[in-house]
Amino acid sequence: MNEAVRVRFAPSNTGHLHMGGARTALFNWFFARHTGGTAILRVEDTDQERSTEAYYDAILEAFDWLGLDWDEGPYRQTERMEMYAGAARRMLEAGTAYRCTCTPDEVEEMRQKARAEGKTPKYDGRCRDRYDADPTEPFCLRLRTPDEGETVVNDLLAGSVTFQNDQLDDMVIVRTNGAPTYNFCVAVDDIDMRISHVIRGNDHLSNTPKQILVYNALGEAPPRFAHISMILGSDKKRLSKRHGATSVLEFREQGYLPDAFINYLVRLGWSFGDQEIFTREEIIRNFSIDNLNLSAAVFNPKKLLWTNQEHIMSGEAGGLLALLEERLRARDLDPDMLTREARLGVVEELRTRAKTLEELADGATFFFRQGVEFDEKAVKKFLKPEVAGPLARAREAIAGVEPFSPEGVKTAFERVLEAEGMKLGKLAQPVRVAITGGTVSPGIFETLCLLGKERSLERIDKALSLINQP
RNA sequence: GGCCCCAUCGUCUAGUGGUUAGGACACAGGCCUCUCAAGCCUGGAACGGGGGUUCAAAUCCCCCUGGGGUCACCA
């Protein structure tokens, strides 16, 4: 029982990596890292119709973003065709597979009939013992499924799940065109890759007995299985585009941190006491299949947002800044408008105010613009004629602050306030609108200092002339 | 419909026979306060129903109900 842990994540490149797939990949990856095992990536690209190279690349890109590295692979099933052919040949020779010359139409007819009679729709096995078939007739290969008995899936999570063999079909393992089928390839690959644990979505539970039958036919012992719960939309329906973003890369665009995204996804169906926020290392250290939940989980965008903010607040400033700069450049803004020290200050001031990197960029934008883009309503409400005086005096006070620090600015403000007999709120908002264009920003003293004395004065002058103009 | 899985606040979950059923998100109220956040405090909110087993059941068993999955020469 001391076998080496070897797990695999096996997406098909018929679409983007979505949340559900990512979560399955995560559980596999964390299990491997926790146990010191091997994580393998295998792309199931045998669907000629729907597989594309673009999706293949996008899937790898998604893993790159998530920071999941694979110890082996990516393997591609299209590069392993000889192996499936070899396995099929061995099964044919052993009599655990047979040639079937029935056409899809004929099989469909059988199913219709069985369904009409209220029985399990399945192929009736009429080609099982035919030795008289015309050798030139096209044929597919079917697995010879036992007529009686049962196939038991020993699931690490669900316990033993029993399937009656008579419910199972003689499934096609090699198509008439020679292409091997999914359930066959999976089993052959998992045998070849010496997979010890198959951790995958619950939707595969009913495929499992079919795959176990292939293991049996090939004389191999099946791996351990763990079928994890699925992710549902807020309407408890399977997650789809209707529920908003589902592709992993979309979350990158929206400004989620990979560690936060991982944190949220892993917590969906897995728990460790009352802890909500985890670093990657903490998950590796504490991950266990035993703590996985059996029931389906509803995706909650608000909690994802909260998780993201938690990671933004605790993240390393330099890394966050690099990500912020990327987004500023995408908005045609030049990060070098501020010194690196000031930029780090911007991150510190804004990290408690942003749930995503996009919001971080929104809040930082006014620092990196040449001038100010005024918000109409803010101007109307706060840059009124009566504040011209106090604002002008605040301008002079600010001009005299040396060195230009938040404490210094604060002291200068206090002097003006006292002379004017005003409350800070009455002065801070006009100044804020003057230098940011809007009514929301970090503390006014910090904001002035990060923006710098020169640029602050320029902006206040601009606001002053705006007030005096009309 | 057959087969299979699942079932604690709106949501994510803790709980493994004896708890005032805990935490988190969200929500509501308050404190703090130069705006917005963050932070702190408070509040409402759950064991789907019915039978058993037991001195005792959210925890074990059965039925029902509800939700999900799956029934291809797709993966």
Coordinates of C-alpha atoms (C1' of nucleotides) in Angstrom, one line a residue:
Chain A
M1 CA 0.0 0.0 0.0
N2 CA 3.1 2.2 -0.2
E3 CA 2.8 2.9 -3.8
A4 CA 4.0 6.2 -5.2
V5 CA 1.3 8.8 -5.6
R6 CA 0.8 9.6 -9.3
V7 CA -2.2 11.7 -10.3
R8 CA -3.2 13.3 -13.6
F9 CA -5.5 16.0 -14.8
A10 CA -6.9 15.2 -18.2
P11 CA -8.7 18.0 -19.9
S12 CA -9.9 17.9 -23.5
N13 CA -8.9 20.9 -25.6
T14 CA -12.4 21.4 -26.9
G15 CA -12.9 24.6 -24.9
H16 CA -11.2 26.9 -22.4
L17 CA -10.1 25.7 -19.0
H18 CA -13.2 26.5 -16.9
M19 CA -13.7 26.8 -13.1
G20 CA -14.8 23.3 -12.6
G21 CA -11.8 21.9 -14.5
A22 CA -9.4 24.2 -12.7
R23 CA -10.7 23.0 -9.3
T24 CA -10.3 19.4 -10.3
A25 CA -6.8 20.2 -11.5
L26 CA -6.1 22.0 -8.2
F27 CA -7.2 19.0 -6.1
N28 CA -5.0 16.7 -8.1
W29 CA -2.0 19.1 -7.9
F30 CA -2.3 19.8 -4.2
F31 CA -2.7 16.1 -3.5
A32 CA 0.5 15.4 -5.4
R33 CA 2.4 18.3 -3.7
H34 CA 1.1 17.3 -0.3
T35 CA 2.2 13.7 -0.7
G36 CA 5.3 14.3 -2.6
G37 CA 3.8 12.5 -5.5
T38 CA 3.9 13.2 -9.3
A39 CA 1.4 15.5 -11.1
I40 CA 0.8 14.7 -14.7
L41 CA -1.0 16.7 -17.4
R42 CA -2.6 14.8 -20.2
V43 CA -4.6 16.5 -22.9
E44 CA -7.3 14.3 -24.4
D45 CA -7.3 15.7 -27.9
T46 CA -8.9 12.8 -29.8
D47 CA -12.1 14.7 -30.7
Q48 CA -11.3 15.5 -34.3
E49 CA -14.3 17.8 -34.7
R50 CA -13.9 20.0 -31.7
S51 CA -10.3 20.0 -30.5
T52 CA -8.2 23.0 -31.5
E53 CA -4.6 24.1 -31.0
A54 CA -5.9 27.4 -29.8
Y55 CA -7.7 25.8 -26.9
Y56 CA -4.7 23.6 -26.2
D57 CA -2.5 26.7 -25.9
A58 CA -5.1 28.5 -23.8
I59 CA -5.3 25.6 -21.3
L60 CA -1.5 25.7 -20.9
E61 CA -1.7 29.5 -20.5
A62 CA -4.3 29.1 -17.8
F63 CA -2.1 26.8 -15.8
D64 CA 0.8 29.1 -16.3
W65 CA -1.2 31.9 -14.8
L66 CA -2.4 29.8 -11.9
G67 CA 1.2 28.8 -11.3
L68 CA 0.5 25.0 -11.5
D69 CA 3.5 23.2 -12.8
W70 CA 3.3 19.6 -14.0
D71 CA 5.9 17.0 -13.3
E72 CA 5.1 15.1 -16.5
G73 CA 3.4 16.1 -19.7
P74 CA 1.6 17.6 -21.3
Y75 CA 1.0 14.2 -23.0
R76 CA -1.4 14.2 -25.9
Q77 CA -3.6 11.3 -26.7
T78 CA -3.2 11.8 -30.4
E79 CA 0.5 11.0 -30.0
R80 CA -0.3 7.7 -28.3
M81 CA -2.4 6.0 -30.9
E82 CA -0.1 2.9 -31.3
M83 CA -0.5 2.2 -27.7
Y84 CA -4.3 2.1 -27.8
A85 CA -4.1 -0.1 -30.9
G86 CA -1.8 -2.5 -29.1
A87 CA -4.1 -2.7 -26.1
A88 CA -7.1 -3.3 -28.4
R89 CA -5.2 -6.1 -30.2
R90 CA -4.4 -7.8 -26.9
M91 CA -8.1 -7.6 -25.9
L92 CA -9.2 -9.0 -29.2
E93 CA -6.8 -11.9 -28.8
A94 CA -7.8 -12.5 -25.2
G95 CA -11.5 -12.5 -26.3
T96 CA -12.3 -9.6 -24.0
A97 CA -13.1 -7.5 -27.1
Y98 CA -14.8 -8.5 -30.3
R99 CA -15.6 -7.2 -33.8
C100 CA -19.0 -5.8 -34.3
T101 CA -20.4 -5.1 -37.8
C102 CA -23.6 -3.5 -36.7
T103 CA -24.2 -0.1 -38.1
P104 CA -24.9 2.9 -35.7
D105 CA -28.5 2.9 -37.1
E106 CA -29.0 -0.7 -36.2
V107 CA -27.7 -0.1 -32.7
E108 CA -29.9 3.0 -32.3
E109 CA -32.9 0.9 -33.2
M110 CA -32.1 -1.6 -30.5
R111 CA -31.8 1.2 -28.0
Q112 CA -35.1 2.6 -29.1
K113 CA -36.8 -0.7 -28.7
A114 CA -35.3 -1.4 -25.3
R115 CA -36.4 2.0 -24.1
A116 CA -39.9 1.4 -25.4
E117 CA -40.0 -1.7 -23.4
G118 CA -38.8 0.1 -20.3
K119 CA -35.5 -1.6 -20.2
T120 CA -32.0 -0.2 -20.1
P121 CA -31.2 0.9 -23.6
K122 CA -28.1 -0.9 -24.7
Y123 CA -26.5 -2.8 -27.5
D124 CA -27.8 -6.4 -27.5
G125 CA -24.5 -8.1 -28.1
R126 CA -25.6 -9.9 -31.3
C127 CA -22.0 -9.8 -32.8
R128 CA -20.4 -11.4 -29.7
D129 CA -20.0 -14.8 -31.1
R130 CA -20.0 -14.3 -34.8
Y131 CA -17.3 -16.0 -36.7
D132 CA -19.0 -15.8 -40.0
A133 CA -18.8 -12.1 -40.6
D134 CA -17.6 -11.0 -44.0
P135 CA -14.0 -9.9 -43.3
T136 CA -14.4 -7.0 -45.8
E137 CA -17.3 -5.6 -43.9
P138 CA -16.5 -2.6 -41.8
F139 CA -16.4 -3.2 -38.1
C140 CA -15.8 -1.6 -34.7
L141 CA -14.4 -3.2 -31.6
R142 CA -16.6 -3.7 -28.5
L143 CA -15.7 -4.6 -25.0
R144 CA -17.2 -7.9 -23.9
T145 CA -19.1 -6.9 -20.8
P146 CA -20.0 -9.7 -18.3
D147 CA -23.7 -10.5 -18.4
E148 CA -24.0 -11.0 -14.7
G149 CA -22.4 -9.9 -11.5
E150 CA -21.5 -6.4 -10.5
T151 CA -18.7 -4.0 -10.8
V152 CA -17.8 -2.1 -7.6
V153 CA -16.2 1.3 -7.6
N154 CA -14.3 1.8 -4.3
D155 CA -14.4 5.5 -4.1
L156 CA -12.3 7.3 -1.5
L157 CA -15.1 9.7 -0.9
A158 CA -18.4 8.0 -1.7
G159 CA -17.4 4.6 -0.4
S160 CA -18.2 1.5 -2.5
V161 CA -20.6 2.2 -5.3
T162 CA -22.1 -0.9 -7.0
F163 CA -23.1 -1.1 -10.6
Q164 CA -25.0 -4.1 -11.9
N165 CA -23.1 -5.4 -15.0
D166 CA -26.4 -6.1 -16.8
Q167 CA -26.9 -2.3 -16.8
L168 CA -23.8 -1.9 -18.7
D169 CA -23.4 -1.9 -22.5
D170 CA -20.8 -3.6 -24.6
M171 CA -19.1 -0.3 -25.2
V172 CA -17.3 0.5 -28.4
I173 CA -13.5 0.7 -27.7
V174 CA -12.4 1.3 -31.3
R175 CA -14.6 3.0 -33.9
T176 CA -15.1 1.7 -37.4
N177 CA -12.7 4.3 -38.6
G178 CA -10.0 2.9 -36.2
A179 CA -10.1 5.7 -33.7
P180 CA -10.2 4.6 -30.1
T181 CA -12.9 5.9 -27.8
Y182 CA -12.7 7.9 -24.6
N183 CA -13.4 5.4 -21.9
F184 CA -10.9 3.0 -23.5
C185 CA -8.1 5.6 -23.9
V186 CA -8.5 6.8 -20.3
A187 CA -8.0 3.3 -18.9
V188 CA -5.2 2.5 -21.2
D189 CA -3.4 5.7 -20.4
D190 CA -4.0 5.5 -16.7
I191 CA -2.5 2.0 -16.7
D192 CA 0.5 3.1 -18.8
M193 CA 1.1 6.2 -16.7
R194 CA 0.8 4.1 -13.5
I195 CA -1.8 6.5 -12.1
S196 CA -2.4 5.7 -8.4
H197 CA -5.3 8.0 -7.8
V198 CA -7.9 9.2 -10.2
I199 CA -9.4 12.5 -8.8
R200 CA -12.0 13.8 -11.0
G201 CA -15.5 15.3 -11.2
N202 CA -18.5 13.4 -10.0
D203 CA -19.9 13.4 -13.5
H204 CA -17.4 10.7 -14.3
L205 CA -18.6 8.3 -11.6
S206 CA -20.9 6.5 -14.0
N207 CA -18.0 6.1 -16.5
T208 CA -15.9 4.4 -13.8
P209 CA -17.3 0.9 -14.0
K210 CA -16.7 0.9 -17.8
Q211 CA -13.1 1.8 -17.2
I212 CA -12.7 -0.8 -14.5
L213 CA -14.0 -3.3 -17.0
V214 CA -11.2 -2.3 -19.3
Y215 CA -8.7 -2.7 -16.5
N216 CA -10.1 -6.2 -15.8
A217 CA -9.9 -7.1 -19.5
L218 CA -6.3 -6.0 -19.6
G219 CA -5.5 -7.9 -16.4
E220 CA -4.6 -4.8 -14.5
A221 CA -5.7 -3.6 -11.1
P222 CA -7.6 -0.3 -11.1
P223 CA -6.3 2.8 -9.3
R224 CA -8.0 4.4 -6.3
F225 CA -10.8 6.8 -7.3
A226 CA -12.0 10.0 -5.7
H227 CA -15.0 11.6 -7.3
I228 CA -15.3 15.2 -6.2
S229 CA -18.4 17.3 -6.1
M230 CA -19.3 19.7 -8.9
I231 CA -19.7 23.4 -9.0
L232 CA -23.1 24.8 -9.7
G233 CA -24.4 28.3 -10.6
S234 CA -26.6 30.3 -8.2
D235 CA -29.7 28.6 -9.7
K236 CA -28.1 25.3 -8.7
K237 CA -27.8 24.4 -12.4
R238 CA -24.6 23.3 -13.9
L239 CA -22.2 26.3 -14.3
S240 CA -22.3 27.8 -17.8
K241 CA -21.8 31.0 -19.6
R242 CA -25.2 32.2 -18.4
H243 CA -23.6 32.5 -14.9
G244 CA -21.0 35.0 -16.2
A245 CA -17.3 34.2 -16.4
T246 CA -16.5 30.6 -16.4
S247 CA -13.2 30.5 -18.2
V248 CA -10.1 30.7 -16.0
L249 CA -8.5 33.3 -18.2
E250 CA -11.5 35.6 -17.9
F251 CA -10.8 35.9 -14.2
R252 CA -7.3 36.9 -14.9
E253 CA -8.6 39.7 -17.2
Q254 CA -11.0 40.8 -14.5
G255 CA -8.2 41.4 -12.1
Y256 CA -8.2 38.3 -9.8
L257 CA -4.9 37.2 -8.2
P258 CA -4.1 33.6 -9.0
D259 CA -3.5 32.8 -5.4
A260 CA -6.9 34.2 -4.4
F261 CA -8.7 32.4 -7.2
I262 CA -7.0 29.2 -6.1
N263 CA -7.9 29.9 -2.5
Y264 CA -11.5 30.4 -3.3
L265 CA -11.8 27.4 -5.6
V266 CA -10.1 25.0 -3.2
R267 CA -12.3 26.1 -0.4
L268 CA -15.3 25.2 -2.5
G269 CA -15.7 21.6 -1.4
W270 CA -12.7 21.5 0.9
S271 CA -12.2 22.9 4.3
F272 CA -9.7 23.0 7.1
G273 CA -11.4 24.0 10.3
D274 CA -12.6 27.5 10.3
Q275 CA -9.8 28.9 8.1
E276 CA -10.8 30.8 5.0
I277 CA -7.7 32.4 3.7
F278 CA -4.8 30.2 2.7
T279 CA -1.5 30.7 1.0
R280 CA -0.5 28.2 -1.5
E281 CA 2.0 26.7 1.0
E282 CA -0.7 26.3 3.6
I283 CA -2.9 24.4 1.2
I284 CA -0.1 22.1 0.3
R285 CA 0.7 21.5 3.9
N286 CA -2.9 20.9 5.0
F287 CA -4.6 19.3 1.9
S288 CA -6.2 16.0 2.4
I289 CA -8.7 14.1 0.4
D290 CA -10.5 13.2 3.6
N291 CA -11.6 16.8 4.0
L292 CA -13.3 17.0 0.7
N293 CA -17.0 17.5 0.7
L294 CA -19.4 15.2 -1.1
S295 CA -22.1 17.7 -2.0
A296 CA -22.2 20.1 -5.0
A297 CA -21.2 23.6 -4.2
V298 CA -22.7 26.8 -5.6
F299 CA -20.3 29.4 -7.0
N300 CA -20.5 32.6 -5.0
P301 CA -18.9 35.5 -6.9
K302 CA -19.1 37.8 -3.9
K303 CA -17.0 35.6 -1.7
L304 CA -14.5 35.2 -4.6
L305 CA -14.3 39.0 -4.6
W306 CA -13.8 39.1 -0.8
T307 CA -11.1 36.4 -1.0
N308 CA -9.4 38.4 -3.7
Q309 CA -9.3 41.5 -1.6
E310 CA -7.9 39.6 1.3
H311 CA -5.0 38.5 -0.9
I312 CA -4.6 42.0 -2.2
M313 CA -4.4 43.3 1.3
S314 CA -1.9 40.7 2.4
G315 CA 0.1 40.4 -0.8
E316 CA 3.7 41.5 -1.3
A317 CA 3.7 45.2 -2.5
G318 CA 6.3 44.8 -5.2
G319 CA 4.4 42.0 -6.9
L320 CA 1.2 43.9 -6.7
L321 CA 2.8 47.0 -8.1
A322 CA 4.1 45.1 -11.1
L323 CA 0.6 43.8 -11.8
L324 CA -0.8 47.3 -11.3
E325 CA 1.7 48.8 -13.8
E326 CA 0.7 46.3 -16.4
R327 CA -2.9 47.5 -16.1
L328 CA -1.9 51.2 -16.1
R329 CA 0.1 50.7 -19.4
A330 CA -3.0 48.9 -20.8
R331 CA -4.8 52.2 -20.1
D332 CA -2.1 54.2 -21.9
L333 CA -0.8 55.6 -18.6
D334 CA 2.8 55.9 -17.7
P335 CA 3.8 54.4 -14.3
D336 CA 6.9 56.6 -14.3
M337 CA 4.8 59.6 -13.6
L338 CA 5.6 58.7 -10.0
T339 CA 8.8 57.5 -8.4
R340 CA 8.9 53.8 -7.5
E341 CA 8.7 54.8 -3.9
A342 CA 5.5 56.8 -4.5
R343 CA 4.1 54.0 -6.6
L344 CA 4.6 51.5 -3.8
G345 CA 2.9 54.1 -1.5
V346 CA -0.1 54.1 -3.9
V347 CA -0.3 50.4 -3.6
E348 CA -0.3 50.6 0.1
E349 CA -3.0 53.2 0.2
L350 CA -5.2 51.5 -2.3
R351 CA -5.0 47.9 -1.3
T352 CA -7.7 48.2 1.3
R353 CA -9.9 49.9 -1.2
A354 CA -9.8 47.4 -4.1
K355 CA -11.3 44.1 -4.6
T356 CA -9.6 43.5 -7.9
L357 CA -6.6 44.7 -9.8
E358 CA -9.0 46.5 -12.0
E359 CA -10.3 48.4 -9.1
L360 CA -6.7 49.1 -8.0
A361 CA -6.0 50.6 -11.4
D362 CA -9.3 52.6 -11.2
G363 CA -8.2 54.1 -7.9
A364 CA -4.7 54.7 -9.1
T365 CA -5.5 56.3 -12.4
F366 CA -5.6 60.0 -11.3
F367 CA -2.0 59.7 -10.0
F368 CA -0.8 58.8 -13.5
R369 CA -2.8 61.2 -15.7
Q370 CA -1.3 64.3 -17.0
G371 CA -4.1 66.6 -15.7
V372 CA -7.3 66.0 -14.0
E373 CA -10.5 64.5 -15.4
F374 CA -13.2 66.2 -13.4
D375 CA -16.4 64.4 -12.4
E376 CA -19.3 66.8 -13.2
K377 CA -21.3 66.1 -10.1
A378 CA -18.3 66.3 -7.8
V379 CA -17.3 69.7 -9.2
K380 CA -20.8 71.0 -8.9
K381 CA -21.1 69.9 -5.3
F382 CA -17.7 70.8 -3.9
L383 CA -16.0 73.4 -6.1
K384 CA -18.5 76.1 -5.3
P385 CA -17.6 79.8 -5.3
E386 CA -17.5 80.0 -1.5
V387 CA -14.7 77.5 -1.2
A388 CA -12.4 79.6 -3.4
G389 CA -11.0 81.5 -0.4
P390 CA -10.3 78.5 1.8
L391 CA -9.0 76.5 -1.1
A392 CA -6.6 79.3 -2.1
R393 CA -5.3 79.5 1.4
A394 CA -4.9 75.8 1.6
R395 CA -3.0 76.0 -1.6
E396 CA -0.6 78.5 0.0
A397 CA -0.3 76.4 3.1
I398 CA 0.5 73.3 1.0
A399 CA 3.1 75.3 -0.9
G400 CA 4.9 76.1 2.3
V401 CA 5.2 72.6 3.6
E402 CA 8.8 71.3 3.8
P403 CA 9.6 68.5 3.8
F404 CA 6.4 67.4 2.0
S405 CA 5.1 64.7 4.3
P406 CA 1.6 63.7 5.4
E407 CA 2.3 65.0 8.9
G408 CA 3.5 68.3 7.5
V409 CA 0.5 68.7 5.3
K410 CA -1.8 67.8 8.2
T411 CA -0.3 70.6 10.3
A412 CA -0.6 73.1 7.5
F413 CA -4.2 72.1 7.0
E414 CA -4.9 72.5 10.7
R415 CA -3.6 76.1 10.7
V416 CA -5.9 77.0 7.8
L417 CA -8.9 75.3 9.4
E418 CA -8.3 77.2 12.6
A419 CA -8.0 80.5 10.8
E420 CA -11.1 79.8 8.7
G421 CA -13.1 78.3 11.6
M422 CA -13.8 75.2 9.4
K423 CA -14.0 71.5 9.9
L424 CA -11.6 69.3 8.0
G425 CA -14.4 67.7 6.0
K426 CA -15.4 71.1 4.5
L427 CA -11.9 71.6 3.2
A428 CA -10.8 68.1 2.4
Q429 CA -13.5 67.4 -0.1
P430 CA -12.8 70.4 -2.3
V431 CA -9.1 69.7 -2.2
R432 CA -9.8 66.0 -3.1
V433 CA -12.0 67.0 -6.0
A434 CA -9.3 69.5 -7.2
I435 CA -6.5 66.9 -7.2
T436 CA -8.3 63.7 -8.1
G437 CA -11.3 65.0 -10.0
G438 CA -13.6 62.9 -7.9
T439 CA -14.9 62.4 -4.3
V440 CA -13.1 59.2 -3.5
S441 CA -9.5 58.6 -2.7
P442 CA -7.2 57.6 0.1
G443 CA -6.6 60.1 3.0
I444 CA -6.2 63.6 1.6
F445 CA -2.8 64.1 3.3
E446 CA -1.3 60.9 1.9
T447 CA -2.9 61.5 -1.5
L448 CA -1.3 65.0 -1.7
C449 CA 2.1 63.6 -0.8
L450 CA 2.0 60.7 -3.2
L451 CA 0.9 63.0 -6.0
G452 CA 3.8 65.4 -5.1
K453 CA 3.8 69.1 -4.2
E454 CA 4.2 70.4 -7.7
R455 CA 1.5 68.4 -9.3
S456 CA -0.9 69.0 -6.4
L457 CA -0.4 72.8 -6.6
E458 CA -0.9 72.7 -10.4
R459 CA -4.1 70.9 -10.0
I460 CA -5.4 73.1 -7.2
D461 CA -4.6 76.2 -9.3
K462 CA -6.6 74.6 -12.2
A463 CA -9.5 74.0 -9.9
L464 CA -9.3 77.6 -8.6
S465 CA -9.5 79.0 -12.1
L466 CA -12.4 76.7 -12.8
I467 CA -14.3 78.1 -9.8
N468 CA -13.5 81.7 -10.7
Q469 CA -14.3 81.4 -14.4
P470 CA -18.0 81.2 -14.7
Chain B
rG1 C1' -37.6 7.2 -17.5
rG2 C1' -33.3 3.5 -15.8
rC3 C1' -28.8 3.7 -13.1
rC4 C1' -25.7 6.6 -9.7
rC5 C1' -24.4 10.6 -6.3
rC6 C1' -25.8 14.3 -2.8
rA7 C1' -28.8 16.9 1.4
rU8 C1' -26.7 22.0 8.3
rC9 C1' -28.3 29.6 7.9
rG10 C1' -29.6 32.9 1.0
rU11 C1' -24.3 30.9 -0.2
rC12 C1' -19.4 28.3 1.4
rU13 C1' -18.8 25.3 5.5
rA14 C1' -17.5 23.2 11.0
rG15 C1' -19.9 19.2 13.4
rU16 C1' -18.5 12.1 13.3
rG17 C1' -24.5 10.1 19.6
rG18 C1' -25.0 14.4 24.7
rU19 C1' -22.8 21.7 21.6
rU20 C1' -26.8 27.8 24.0
rA21 C1' -25.6 23.9 16.4
rG22 C1' -19.5 27.2 15.6
rG23 C1' -17.0 30.2 11.6
rA24 C1' -16.9 32.8 6.8
rC25 C1' -19.3 35.6 2.6
rA26 C1' -23.6 38.4 1.9
rC27 C1' -27.3 41.4 4.5
rA28 C1' -28.9 45.0 8.7
rG29 C1' -27.5 48.3 12.6
rG30 C1' -23.6 50.8 15.3
rC31 C1' -18.4 52.6 16.4
rC32 C1' -14.2 54.9 14.0
rU33 C1' -13.8 58.9 10.4
rC34 C1' -11.5 64.3 5.7
rU35 C1' -14.4 60.9 1.2
rC36 C1' -14.2 55.8 0.1
rA37 C1' -12.5 51.6 2.0
rA38 C1' -10.2 48.8 5.8
rG39 C1' -10.9 47.7 11.0
rC40 C1' -13.9 46.8 15.4
rC41 C1' -18.8 45.6 17.8
rU42 C1' -23.9 43.9 17.5
rG43 C1' -28.0 41.5 15.0
rG44 C1' -31.3 38.4 12.1
rA45 C1' -30.5 33.7 9.6
rA46 C1' -29.9 26.5 9.2
rC47 C1' -30.0 20.6 10.7
rG48 C1' -36.0 19.2 3.9
rG49 C1' -40.2 15.7 5.8
rG50 C1' -41.7 11.0 8.0
rG51 C1' -40.6 6.7 10.4
rG52 C1' -37.3 3.7 13.3
rU53 C1' -32.5 2.4 16.7
rU54 C1' -31.0 4.7 21.5
rC55 C1' -31.5 7.0 28.1
rA56 C1' -30.0 10.6 24.2
rA57 C1' -29.8 11.8 17.0
rA58 C1' -27.8 17.2 12.7
rU59 C1' -24.8 12.9 13.6
rC60 C1' -26.8 5.5 12.7
rC61 C1' -30.8 2.8 9.5
rC62 C1' -35.2 2.9 6.2
rC63 C1' -38.9 5.5 3.2
rC64 C1' -40.4 10.0 0.9
rU65 C1' -39.1 14.7 -1.1
rG66 C1' -35.8 17.8 -3.4
rG67 C1' -31.2 18.8 -6.2
rG68 C1' -27.4 17.0 -9.3
rG69 C1' -25.0 13.6 -12.6
rU70 C1' -25.1 9.9 -16.4
rC71 C1' -27.2 6.9 -20.0
rA72 C1' -23.1 7.9 -27.9
rC73 C1' -18.8 4.7 -33.0
rC74 C1' -18.3 13.2 -27.7
rA75 C1' -14.7 13.8 -24.2

